[in-house]
mmCIF file of C-alpha atoms and ligand atoms in Angstrom:
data_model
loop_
_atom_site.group_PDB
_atom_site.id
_atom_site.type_symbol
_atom_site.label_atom_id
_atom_site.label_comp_id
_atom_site.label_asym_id
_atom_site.label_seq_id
_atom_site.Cartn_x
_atom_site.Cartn_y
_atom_site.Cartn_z
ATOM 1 C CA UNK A 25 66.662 120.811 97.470
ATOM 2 C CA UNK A 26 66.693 118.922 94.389
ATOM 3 C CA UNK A 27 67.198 114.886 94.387
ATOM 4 C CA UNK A 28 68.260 112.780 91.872
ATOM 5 C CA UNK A 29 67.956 109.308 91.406
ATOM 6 C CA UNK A 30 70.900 106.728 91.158
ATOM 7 C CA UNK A 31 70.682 105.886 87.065
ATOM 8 C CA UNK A 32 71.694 103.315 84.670
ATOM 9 C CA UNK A 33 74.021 102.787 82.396
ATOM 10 C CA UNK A 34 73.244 105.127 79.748
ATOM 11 C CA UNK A 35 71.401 107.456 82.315
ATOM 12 C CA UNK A 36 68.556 105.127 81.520
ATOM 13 C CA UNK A 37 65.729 104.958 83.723
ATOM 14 C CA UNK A 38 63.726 102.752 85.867
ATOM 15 C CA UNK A 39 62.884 99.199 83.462
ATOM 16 C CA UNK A 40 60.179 97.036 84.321
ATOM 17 C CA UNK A 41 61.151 94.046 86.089
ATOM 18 C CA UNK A 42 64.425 95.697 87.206
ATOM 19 C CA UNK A 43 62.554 98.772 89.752
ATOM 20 C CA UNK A 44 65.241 97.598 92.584
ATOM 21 C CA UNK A 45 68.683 99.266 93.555
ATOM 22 C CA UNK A 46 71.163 98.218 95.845
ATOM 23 C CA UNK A 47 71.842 101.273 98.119
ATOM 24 C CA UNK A 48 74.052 100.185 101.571
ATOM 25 C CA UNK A 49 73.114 96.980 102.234
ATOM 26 C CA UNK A 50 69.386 97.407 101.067
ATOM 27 C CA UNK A 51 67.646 96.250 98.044
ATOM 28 C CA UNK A 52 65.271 99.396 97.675
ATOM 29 C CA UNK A 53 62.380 100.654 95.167
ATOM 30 C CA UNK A 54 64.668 102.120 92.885
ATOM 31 C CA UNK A 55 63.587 105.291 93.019
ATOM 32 C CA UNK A 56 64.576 105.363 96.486
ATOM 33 C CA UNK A 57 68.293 105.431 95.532
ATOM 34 C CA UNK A 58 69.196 108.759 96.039
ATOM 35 C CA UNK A 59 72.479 111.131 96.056
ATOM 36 C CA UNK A 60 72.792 114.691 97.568
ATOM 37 C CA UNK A 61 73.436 117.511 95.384
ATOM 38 C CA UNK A 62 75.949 118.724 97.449
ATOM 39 C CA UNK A 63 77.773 115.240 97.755
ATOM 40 C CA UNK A 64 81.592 115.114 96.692
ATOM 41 C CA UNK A 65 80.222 112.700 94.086
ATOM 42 C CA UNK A 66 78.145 115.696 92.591
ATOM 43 C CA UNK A 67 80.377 118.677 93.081
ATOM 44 C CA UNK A 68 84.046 116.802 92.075
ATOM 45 C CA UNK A 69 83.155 113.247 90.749
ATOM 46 C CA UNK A 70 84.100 111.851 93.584
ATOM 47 C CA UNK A 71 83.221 107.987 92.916
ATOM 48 C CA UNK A 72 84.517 104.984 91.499
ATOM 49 C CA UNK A 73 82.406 102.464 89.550
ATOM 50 C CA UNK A 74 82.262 98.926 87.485
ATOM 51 C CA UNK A 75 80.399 98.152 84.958
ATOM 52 C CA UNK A 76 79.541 93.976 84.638
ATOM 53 C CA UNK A 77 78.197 91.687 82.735
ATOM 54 C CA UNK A 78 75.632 88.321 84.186
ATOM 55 C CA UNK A 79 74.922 86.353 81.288
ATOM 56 C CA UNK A 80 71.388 84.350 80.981
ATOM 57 C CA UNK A 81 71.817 80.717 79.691
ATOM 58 C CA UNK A 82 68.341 79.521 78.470
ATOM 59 C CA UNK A 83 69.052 75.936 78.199
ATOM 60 C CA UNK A 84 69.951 75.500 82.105
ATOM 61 C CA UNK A 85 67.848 78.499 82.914
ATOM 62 C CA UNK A 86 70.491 80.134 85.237
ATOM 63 C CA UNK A 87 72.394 83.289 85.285
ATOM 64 C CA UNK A 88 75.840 83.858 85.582
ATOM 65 C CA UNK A 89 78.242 86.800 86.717
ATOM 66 C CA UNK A 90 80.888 87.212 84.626
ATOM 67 C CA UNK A 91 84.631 87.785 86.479
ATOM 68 C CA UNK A 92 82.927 89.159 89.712
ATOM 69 C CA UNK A 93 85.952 88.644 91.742
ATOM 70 C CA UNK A 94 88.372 90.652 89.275
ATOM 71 C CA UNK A 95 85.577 93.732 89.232
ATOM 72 C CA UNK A 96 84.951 93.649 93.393
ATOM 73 C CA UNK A 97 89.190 93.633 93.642
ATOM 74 C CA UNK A 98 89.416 96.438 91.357
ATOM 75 C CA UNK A 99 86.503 98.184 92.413
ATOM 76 C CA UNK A 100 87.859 98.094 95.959
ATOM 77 C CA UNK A 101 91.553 99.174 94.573
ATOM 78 C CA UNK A 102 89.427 102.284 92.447
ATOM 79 C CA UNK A 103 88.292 103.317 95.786
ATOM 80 C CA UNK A 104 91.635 103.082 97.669
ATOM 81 C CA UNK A 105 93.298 104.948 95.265
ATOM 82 C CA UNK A 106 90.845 107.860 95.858
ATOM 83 C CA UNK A 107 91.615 107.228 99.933
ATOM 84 C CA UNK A 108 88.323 106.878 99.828
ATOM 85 C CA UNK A 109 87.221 105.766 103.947
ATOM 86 C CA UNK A 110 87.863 101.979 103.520
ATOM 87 C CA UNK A 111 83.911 101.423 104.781
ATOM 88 C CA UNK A 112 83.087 98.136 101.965
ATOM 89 C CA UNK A 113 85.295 95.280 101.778
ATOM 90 C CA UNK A 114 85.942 92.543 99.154
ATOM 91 C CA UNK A 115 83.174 90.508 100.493
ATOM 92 C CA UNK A 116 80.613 93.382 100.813
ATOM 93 C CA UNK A 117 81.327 94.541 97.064
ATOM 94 C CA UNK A 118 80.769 91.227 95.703
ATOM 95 C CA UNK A 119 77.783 90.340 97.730
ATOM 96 C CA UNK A 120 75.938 93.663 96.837
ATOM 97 C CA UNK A 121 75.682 92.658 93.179
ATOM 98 C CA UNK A 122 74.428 89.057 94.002
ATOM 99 C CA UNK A 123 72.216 90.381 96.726
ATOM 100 C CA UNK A 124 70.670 93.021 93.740
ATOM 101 C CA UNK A 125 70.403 90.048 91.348
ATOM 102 C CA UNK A 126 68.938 87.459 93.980
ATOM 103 C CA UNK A 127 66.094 90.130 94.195
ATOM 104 C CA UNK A 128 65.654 91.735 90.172
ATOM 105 C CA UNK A 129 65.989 87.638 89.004
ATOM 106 C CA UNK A 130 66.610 88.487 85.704
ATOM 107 C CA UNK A 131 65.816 85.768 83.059
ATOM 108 C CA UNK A 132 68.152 87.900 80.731
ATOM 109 C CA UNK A 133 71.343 89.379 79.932
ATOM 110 C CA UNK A 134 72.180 92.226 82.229
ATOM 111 C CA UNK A 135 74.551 95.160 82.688
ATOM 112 C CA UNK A 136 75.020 96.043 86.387
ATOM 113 C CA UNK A 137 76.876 99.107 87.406
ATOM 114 C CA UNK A 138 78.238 99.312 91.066
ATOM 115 C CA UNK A 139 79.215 102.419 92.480
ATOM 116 C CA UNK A 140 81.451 103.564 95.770
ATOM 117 C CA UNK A 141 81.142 107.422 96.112
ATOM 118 C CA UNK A 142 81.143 110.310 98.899
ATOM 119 C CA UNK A 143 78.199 110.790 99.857
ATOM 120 C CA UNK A 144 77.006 113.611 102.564
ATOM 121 C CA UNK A 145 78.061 117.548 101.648
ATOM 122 C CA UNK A 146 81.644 117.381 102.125
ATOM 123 C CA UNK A 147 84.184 119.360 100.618
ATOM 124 C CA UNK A 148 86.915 118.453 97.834
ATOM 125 C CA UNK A 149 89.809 117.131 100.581
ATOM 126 C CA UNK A 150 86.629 114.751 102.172
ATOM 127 C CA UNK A 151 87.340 110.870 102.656
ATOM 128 C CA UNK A 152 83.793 109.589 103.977
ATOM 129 C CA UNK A 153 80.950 109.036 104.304
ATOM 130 C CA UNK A 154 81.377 106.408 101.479
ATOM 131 C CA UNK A 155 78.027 105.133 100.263
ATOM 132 C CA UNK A 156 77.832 102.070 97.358
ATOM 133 C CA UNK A 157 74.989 101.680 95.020
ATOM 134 C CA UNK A 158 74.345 98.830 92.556
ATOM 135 C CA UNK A 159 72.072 99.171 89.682
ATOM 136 C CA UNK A 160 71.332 96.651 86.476
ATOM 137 C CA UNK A 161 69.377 97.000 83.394
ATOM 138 C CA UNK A 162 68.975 94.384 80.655
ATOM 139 C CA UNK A 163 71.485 94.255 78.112
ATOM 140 C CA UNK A 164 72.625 93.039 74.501
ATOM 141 C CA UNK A 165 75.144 92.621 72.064
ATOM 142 C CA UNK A 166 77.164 96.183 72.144
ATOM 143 C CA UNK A 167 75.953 98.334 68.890
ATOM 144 C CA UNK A 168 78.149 96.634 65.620
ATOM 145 C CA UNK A 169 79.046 93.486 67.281
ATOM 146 C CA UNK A 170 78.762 91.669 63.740
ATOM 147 C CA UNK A 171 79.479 94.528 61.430
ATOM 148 C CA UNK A 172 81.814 96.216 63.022
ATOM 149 C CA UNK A 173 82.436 100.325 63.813
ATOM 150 C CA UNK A 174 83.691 103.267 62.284
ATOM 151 C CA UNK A 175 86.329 105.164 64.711
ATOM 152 C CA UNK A 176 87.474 108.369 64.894
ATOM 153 C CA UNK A 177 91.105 109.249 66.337
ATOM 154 C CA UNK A 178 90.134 112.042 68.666
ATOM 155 C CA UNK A 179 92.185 115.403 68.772
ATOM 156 C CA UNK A 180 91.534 115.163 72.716
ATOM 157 C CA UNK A 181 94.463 113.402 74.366
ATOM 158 C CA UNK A 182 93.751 110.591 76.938
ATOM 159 C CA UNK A 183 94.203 111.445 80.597
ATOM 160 C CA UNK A 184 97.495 110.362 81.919
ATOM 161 C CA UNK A 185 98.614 108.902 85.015
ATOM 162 C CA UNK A 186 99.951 112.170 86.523
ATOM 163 C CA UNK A 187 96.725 114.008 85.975
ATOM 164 C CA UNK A 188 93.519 111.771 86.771
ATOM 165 C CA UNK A 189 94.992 107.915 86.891
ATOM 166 C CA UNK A 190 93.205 105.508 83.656
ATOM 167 C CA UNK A 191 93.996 102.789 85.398
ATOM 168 C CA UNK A 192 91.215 102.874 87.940
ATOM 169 C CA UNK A 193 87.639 103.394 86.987
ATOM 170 C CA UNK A 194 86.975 107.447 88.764
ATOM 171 C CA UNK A 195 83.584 108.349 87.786
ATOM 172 C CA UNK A 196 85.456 111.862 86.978
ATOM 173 C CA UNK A 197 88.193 109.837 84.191
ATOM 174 C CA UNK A 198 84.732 109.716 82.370
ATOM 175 C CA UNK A 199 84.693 113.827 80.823
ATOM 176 C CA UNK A 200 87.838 112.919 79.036
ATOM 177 C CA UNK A 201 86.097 110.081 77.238
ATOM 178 C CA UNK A 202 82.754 111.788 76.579
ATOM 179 C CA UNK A 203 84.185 114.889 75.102
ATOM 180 C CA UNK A 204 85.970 112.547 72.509
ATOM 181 C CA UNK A 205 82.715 110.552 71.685
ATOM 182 C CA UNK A 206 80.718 113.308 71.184
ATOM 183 C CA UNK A 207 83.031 114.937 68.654
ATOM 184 C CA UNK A 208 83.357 111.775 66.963
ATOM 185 C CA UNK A 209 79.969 111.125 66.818
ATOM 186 C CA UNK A 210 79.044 114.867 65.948
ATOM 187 C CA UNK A 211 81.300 113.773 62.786
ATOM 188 C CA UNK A 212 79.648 111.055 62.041
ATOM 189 C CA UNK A 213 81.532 108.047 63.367
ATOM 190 C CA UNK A 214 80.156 105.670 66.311
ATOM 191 C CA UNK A 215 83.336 105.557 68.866
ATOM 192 C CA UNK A 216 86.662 107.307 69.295
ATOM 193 C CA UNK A 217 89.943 106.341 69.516
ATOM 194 C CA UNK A 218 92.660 108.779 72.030
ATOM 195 C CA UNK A 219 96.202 109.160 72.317
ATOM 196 C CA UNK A 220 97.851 109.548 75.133
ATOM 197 C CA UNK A 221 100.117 112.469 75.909
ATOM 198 C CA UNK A 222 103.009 111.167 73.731
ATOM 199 C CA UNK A 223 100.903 110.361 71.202
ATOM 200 C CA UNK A 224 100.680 106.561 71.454
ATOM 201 C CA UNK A 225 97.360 104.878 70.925
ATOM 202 C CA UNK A 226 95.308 104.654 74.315
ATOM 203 C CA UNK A 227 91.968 103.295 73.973
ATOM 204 C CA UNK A 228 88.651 103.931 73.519
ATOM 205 C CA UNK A 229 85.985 105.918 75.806
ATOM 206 C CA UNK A 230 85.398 102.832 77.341
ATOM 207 C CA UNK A 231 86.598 99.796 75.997
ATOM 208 C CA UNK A 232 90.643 98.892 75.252
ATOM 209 C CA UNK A 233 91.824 97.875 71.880
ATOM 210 C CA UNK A 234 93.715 95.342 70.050
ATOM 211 C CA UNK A 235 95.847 94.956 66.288
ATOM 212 C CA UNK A 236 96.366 91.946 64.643
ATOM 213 C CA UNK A 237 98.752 92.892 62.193
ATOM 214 C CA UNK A 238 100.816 89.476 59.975
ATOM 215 C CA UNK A 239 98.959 87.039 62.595
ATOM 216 C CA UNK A 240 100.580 88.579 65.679
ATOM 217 C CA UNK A 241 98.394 90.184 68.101
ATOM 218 C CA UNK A 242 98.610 93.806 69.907
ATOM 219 C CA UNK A 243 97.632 96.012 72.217
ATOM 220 C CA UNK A 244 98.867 98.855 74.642
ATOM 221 C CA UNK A 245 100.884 98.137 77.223
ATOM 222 C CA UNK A 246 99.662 99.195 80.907
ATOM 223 C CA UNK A 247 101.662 102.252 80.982
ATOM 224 C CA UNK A 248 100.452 103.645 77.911
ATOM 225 C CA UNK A 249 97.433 105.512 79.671
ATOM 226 C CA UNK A 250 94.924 102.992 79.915
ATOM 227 C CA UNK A 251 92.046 101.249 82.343
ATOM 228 C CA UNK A 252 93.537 97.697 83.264
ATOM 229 C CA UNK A 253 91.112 96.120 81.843
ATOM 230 C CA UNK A 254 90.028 93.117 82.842
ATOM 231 C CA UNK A 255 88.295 92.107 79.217
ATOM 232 C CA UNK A 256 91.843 93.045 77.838
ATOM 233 C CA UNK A 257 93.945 90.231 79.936
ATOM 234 C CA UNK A 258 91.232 87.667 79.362
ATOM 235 C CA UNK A 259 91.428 88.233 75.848
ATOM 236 C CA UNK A 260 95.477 87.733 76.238
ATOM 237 C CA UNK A 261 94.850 84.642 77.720
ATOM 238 C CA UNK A 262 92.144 83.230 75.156
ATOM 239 C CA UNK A 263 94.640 83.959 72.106
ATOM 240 C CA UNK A 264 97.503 82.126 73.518
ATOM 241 C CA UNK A 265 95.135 79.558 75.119
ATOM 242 C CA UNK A 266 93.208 78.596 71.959
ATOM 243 C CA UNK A 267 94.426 80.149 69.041
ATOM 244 C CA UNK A 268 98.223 79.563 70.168
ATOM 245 C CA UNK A 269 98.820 83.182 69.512
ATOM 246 C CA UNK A 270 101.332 85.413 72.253
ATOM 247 C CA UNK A 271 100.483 89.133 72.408
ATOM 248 C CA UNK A 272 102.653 91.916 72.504
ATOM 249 C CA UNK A 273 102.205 94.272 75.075
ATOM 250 C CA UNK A 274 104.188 97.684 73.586
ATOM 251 C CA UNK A 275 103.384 101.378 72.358
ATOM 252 C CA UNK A 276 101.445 101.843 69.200
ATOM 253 C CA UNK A 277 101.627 104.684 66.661
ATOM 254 C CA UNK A 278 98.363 105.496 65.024
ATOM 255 C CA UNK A 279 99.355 104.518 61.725
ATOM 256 C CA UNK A 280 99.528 100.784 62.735
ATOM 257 C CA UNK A 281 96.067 100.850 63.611
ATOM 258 C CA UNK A 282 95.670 101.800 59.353
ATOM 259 C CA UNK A 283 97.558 99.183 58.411
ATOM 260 C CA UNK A 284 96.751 96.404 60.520
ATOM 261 C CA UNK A 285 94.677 93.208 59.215
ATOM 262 C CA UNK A 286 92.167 93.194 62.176
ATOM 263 C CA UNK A 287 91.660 95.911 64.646
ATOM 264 C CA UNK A 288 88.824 95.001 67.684
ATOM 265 C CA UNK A 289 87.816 97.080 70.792
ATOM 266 C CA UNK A 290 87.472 94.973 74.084
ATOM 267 C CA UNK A 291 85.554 95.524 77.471
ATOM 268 C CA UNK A 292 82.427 94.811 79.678
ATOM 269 C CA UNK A 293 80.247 96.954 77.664
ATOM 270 C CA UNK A 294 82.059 96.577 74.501
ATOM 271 C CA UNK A 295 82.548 92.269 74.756
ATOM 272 C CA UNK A 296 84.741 91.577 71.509
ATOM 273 C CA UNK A 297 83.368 94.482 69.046
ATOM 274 C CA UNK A 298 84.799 95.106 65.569
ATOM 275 C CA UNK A 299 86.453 98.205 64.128
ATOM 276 C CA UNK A 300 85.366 98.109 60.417
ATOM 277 C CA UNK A 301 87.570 101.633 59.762
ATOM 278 C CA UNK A 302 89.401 104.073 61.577
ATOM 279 C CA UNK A 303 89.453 107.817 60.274
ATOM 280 C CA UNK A 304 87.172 106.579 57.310
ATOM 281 C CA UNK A 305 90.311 104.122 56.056
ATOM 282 C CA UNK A 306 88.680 101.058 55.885
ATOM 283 C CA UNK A 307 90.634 98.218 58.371
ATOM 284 C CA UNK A 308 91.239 95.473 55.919
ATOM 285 C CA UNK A 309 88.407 94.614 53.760
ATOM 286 C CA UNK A 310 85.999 96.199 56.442
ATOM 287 C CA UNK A 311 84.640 93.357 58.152
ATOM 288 C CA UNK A 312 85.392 91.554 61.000
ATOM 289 C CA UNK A 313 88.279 89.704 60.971
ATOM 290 C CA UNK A 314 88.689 85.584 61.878
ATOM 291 C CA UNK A 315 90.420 85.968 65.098
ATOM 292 C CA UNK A 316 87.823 89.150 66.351
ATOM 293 C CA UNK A 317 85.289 86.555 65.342
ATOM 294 C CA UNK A 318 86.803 83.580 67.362
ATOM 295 C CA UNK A 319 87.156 85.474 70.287
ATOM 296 C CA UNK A 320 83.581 86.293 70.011
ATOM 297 C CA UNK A 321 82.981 82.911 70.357
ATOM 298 C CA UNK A 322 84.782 82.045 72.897
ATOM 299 C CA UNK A 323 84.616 84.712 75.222
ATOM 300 C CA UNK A 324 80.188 84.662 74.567
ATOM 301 C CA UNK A 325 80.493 80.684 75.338
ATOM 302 C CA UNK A 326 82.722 80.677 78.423
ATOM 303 C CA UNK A 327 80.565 84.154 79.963
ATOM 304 C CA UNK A 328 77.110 81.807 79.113
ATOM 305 C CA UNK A 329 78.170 78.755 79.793
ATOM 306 C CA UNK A 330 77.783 76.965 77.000
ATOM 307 C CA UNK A 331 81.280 75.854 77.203
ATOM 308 C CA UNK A 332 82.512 74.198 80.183
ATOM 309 C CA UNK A 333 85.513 75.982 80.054
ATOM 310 C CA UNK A 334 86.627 77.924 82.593
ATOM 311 C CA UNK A 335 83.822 77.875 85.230
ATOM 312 C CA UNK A 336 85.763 80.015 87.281
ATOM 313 C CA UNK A 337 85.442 83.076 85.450
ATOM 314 C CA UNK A 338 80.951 82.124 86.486
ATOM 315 C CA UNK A 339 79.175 82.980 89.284
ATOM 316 C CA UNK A 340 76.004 81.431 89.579
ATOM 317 C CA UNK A 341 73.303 84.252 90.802
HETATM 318 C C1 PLP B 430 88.041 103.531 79.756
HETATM 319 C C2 PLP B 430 87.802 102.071 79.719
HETATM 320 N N1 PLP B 430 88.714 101.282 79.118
HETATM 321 C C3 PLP B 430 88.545 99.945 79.071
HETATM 322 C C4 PLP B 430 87.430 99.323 79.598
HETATM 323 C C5 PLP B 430 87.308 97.847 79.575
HETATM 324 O O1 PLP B 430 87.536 97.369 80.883
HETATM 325 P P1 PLP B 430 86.911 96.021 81.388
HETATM 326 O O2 PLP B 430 87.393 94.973 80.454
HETATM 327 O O3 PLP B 430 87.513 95.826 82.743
HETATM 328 O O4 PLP B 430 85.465 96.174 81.387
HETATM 329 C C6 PLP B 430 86.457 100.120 80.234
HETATM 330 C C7 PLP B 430 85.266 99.606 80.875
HETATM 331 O O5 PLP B 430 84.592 98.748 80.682
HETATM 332 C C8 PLP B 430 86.650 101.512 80.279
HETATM 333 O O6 PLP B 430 85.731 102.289 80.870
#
């Protein structure tokens, strides 16, 4: 029978200097990282998964996870939703990642992806066995961090919370977002935008999204059909925090997104990254705006500790 291995990010395969997965309390060759075919994960999608960030800071030659305890929580809520078998624990979830790193020791930026899914050849109503795999690969700035994107607003509607919950991150939530990127990028734009099922503005694929329209900044509220984001309430707190600006959590017709004087995705993957137009309507003069820029800044300078600001959103590898 056929084996695959556990795969990166983009599907990518095995990098030099990072041939190691974390596979059930082992750091393994990372070929060794294996899934059944006839695993729930396979047949339904039957996993749940982050996707984090450890920043490299070249002066003091360390590396730093960004906000593990708020992925490990919700990694460990993803799974309970699911009723998965509750085999990992808060402690476990976080440690794999740090036990991956201690052993890869990147000198770089990294994306890690940690996944909790059913492993064995169990059938759709199965709760166990739960396996969790940990992966990383280096990383960069997300494609148009400093120019910005060109979005598409997808005629696929976002999943809603009565069909396959957004708020958690279910490996299966994923074929909702990836039939929206690839018609936007068969038409020529880089990301998508969905609406949810009463046609409010959702997010994207994988990232959440934010408006700054007259100085006042907005985004979807957490009952609009979204992942709750960590990225997204961190940003909430950096624009009241430094800029002195309150956000407005609320529903958000498409037509705002046209009109608005900065529009900005936010996530792991995505950091702080531009929309430059949405449905070829350019978003203002089509460049990043001054407050997607500042928190750019800040959110780059806390995550690499360059500012001593909030060291509690570090962990030290
Ligand atoms: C669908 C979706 N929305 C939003 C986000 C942003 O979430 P976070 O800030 O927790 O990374 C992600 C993942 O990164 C995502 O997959």
């Amino acid at each position: 029978m056929a084996k695959r291995p556990v795969t990166g990010i983009d599907g990518g395969s095995q990098v030099p200097g990072f041939e190691h997965a974390y596979l059930n309390g082992q750091v393994l060759p990372y070929q060794q990282a294996m899934v059944h075919v006839q695993s729930p994960a396979v047949k339904y999608g039957a996993g749940v998964f982050e996707g984090l960030r450890a920043y490299w800071n070249a002066a003091n030659q360390v590396l730093n996870v960004l906000l593990i305890d708020e992925h490990s929580a919700r990694l460990g809520q993803s799974a309970r939703l699911l009723r998965f078998e509750d085999r990992f624990g808060f402690d476990q979830i976080r440690a794999a990642v740090l036990d991956l790193l201690r052993v890869i020791r990147p000198q770089q930026d990294v994306h890690i992806r940690q996944t909790i899914y059913l492993d064995g050849d169990g059938a759709m109503d199965a709760n166990g066995p739960v396996s969790m795999s940990v992966i990383a690969v280096p990383s960069s700035r997300p494609k148009g961090f400093d120019a910005g994107i060109a979005c598409q607003i997808s005629s696929w509607t976002r999943i809603n919370d009565n069909t396959l919950p957004p708020r958690i991150k279910c490996t299966a939530n994923y074929m909702n977002g990836r039939l929206a990127l690839l018609q936007a990028k068969q038409d020529g734009y880089d990301n998508a935008l969905l609406l949810n099922s009463n046609g409010f503005v959702a997010e994207a694929p994988g990232a959440c999204l934010f408006l700054i329209k007259d100085g006042v900044p907005v985004t979807p509220g957490v009952t609009s059909d979204i992942l709750e984001s960590i990225t997204r309430r961190k940003m909430i707190e950096l624009l009241s925090e430094y800029l002195g600006l309150r956000t407005v959590e609320r529903e958000v017709h498409r037509t705002e997104l046209y009109s608005a004087n900065e529009v900005f995705l936010c996530g792991t993957a995505a950091e702080v990254t531009p929309i430059s137009s949405i449905d070829r309507l350019s978003v203002s003069a089509g460049k990043p705006g001054p407050v997607t820029r500042e928190l750019q800044r800040l959110l780059l300078g806390i995550a690499r500790g360059e500012s001593d600001d909030h060291p509690e959103w570090r962990t030290l590898v």
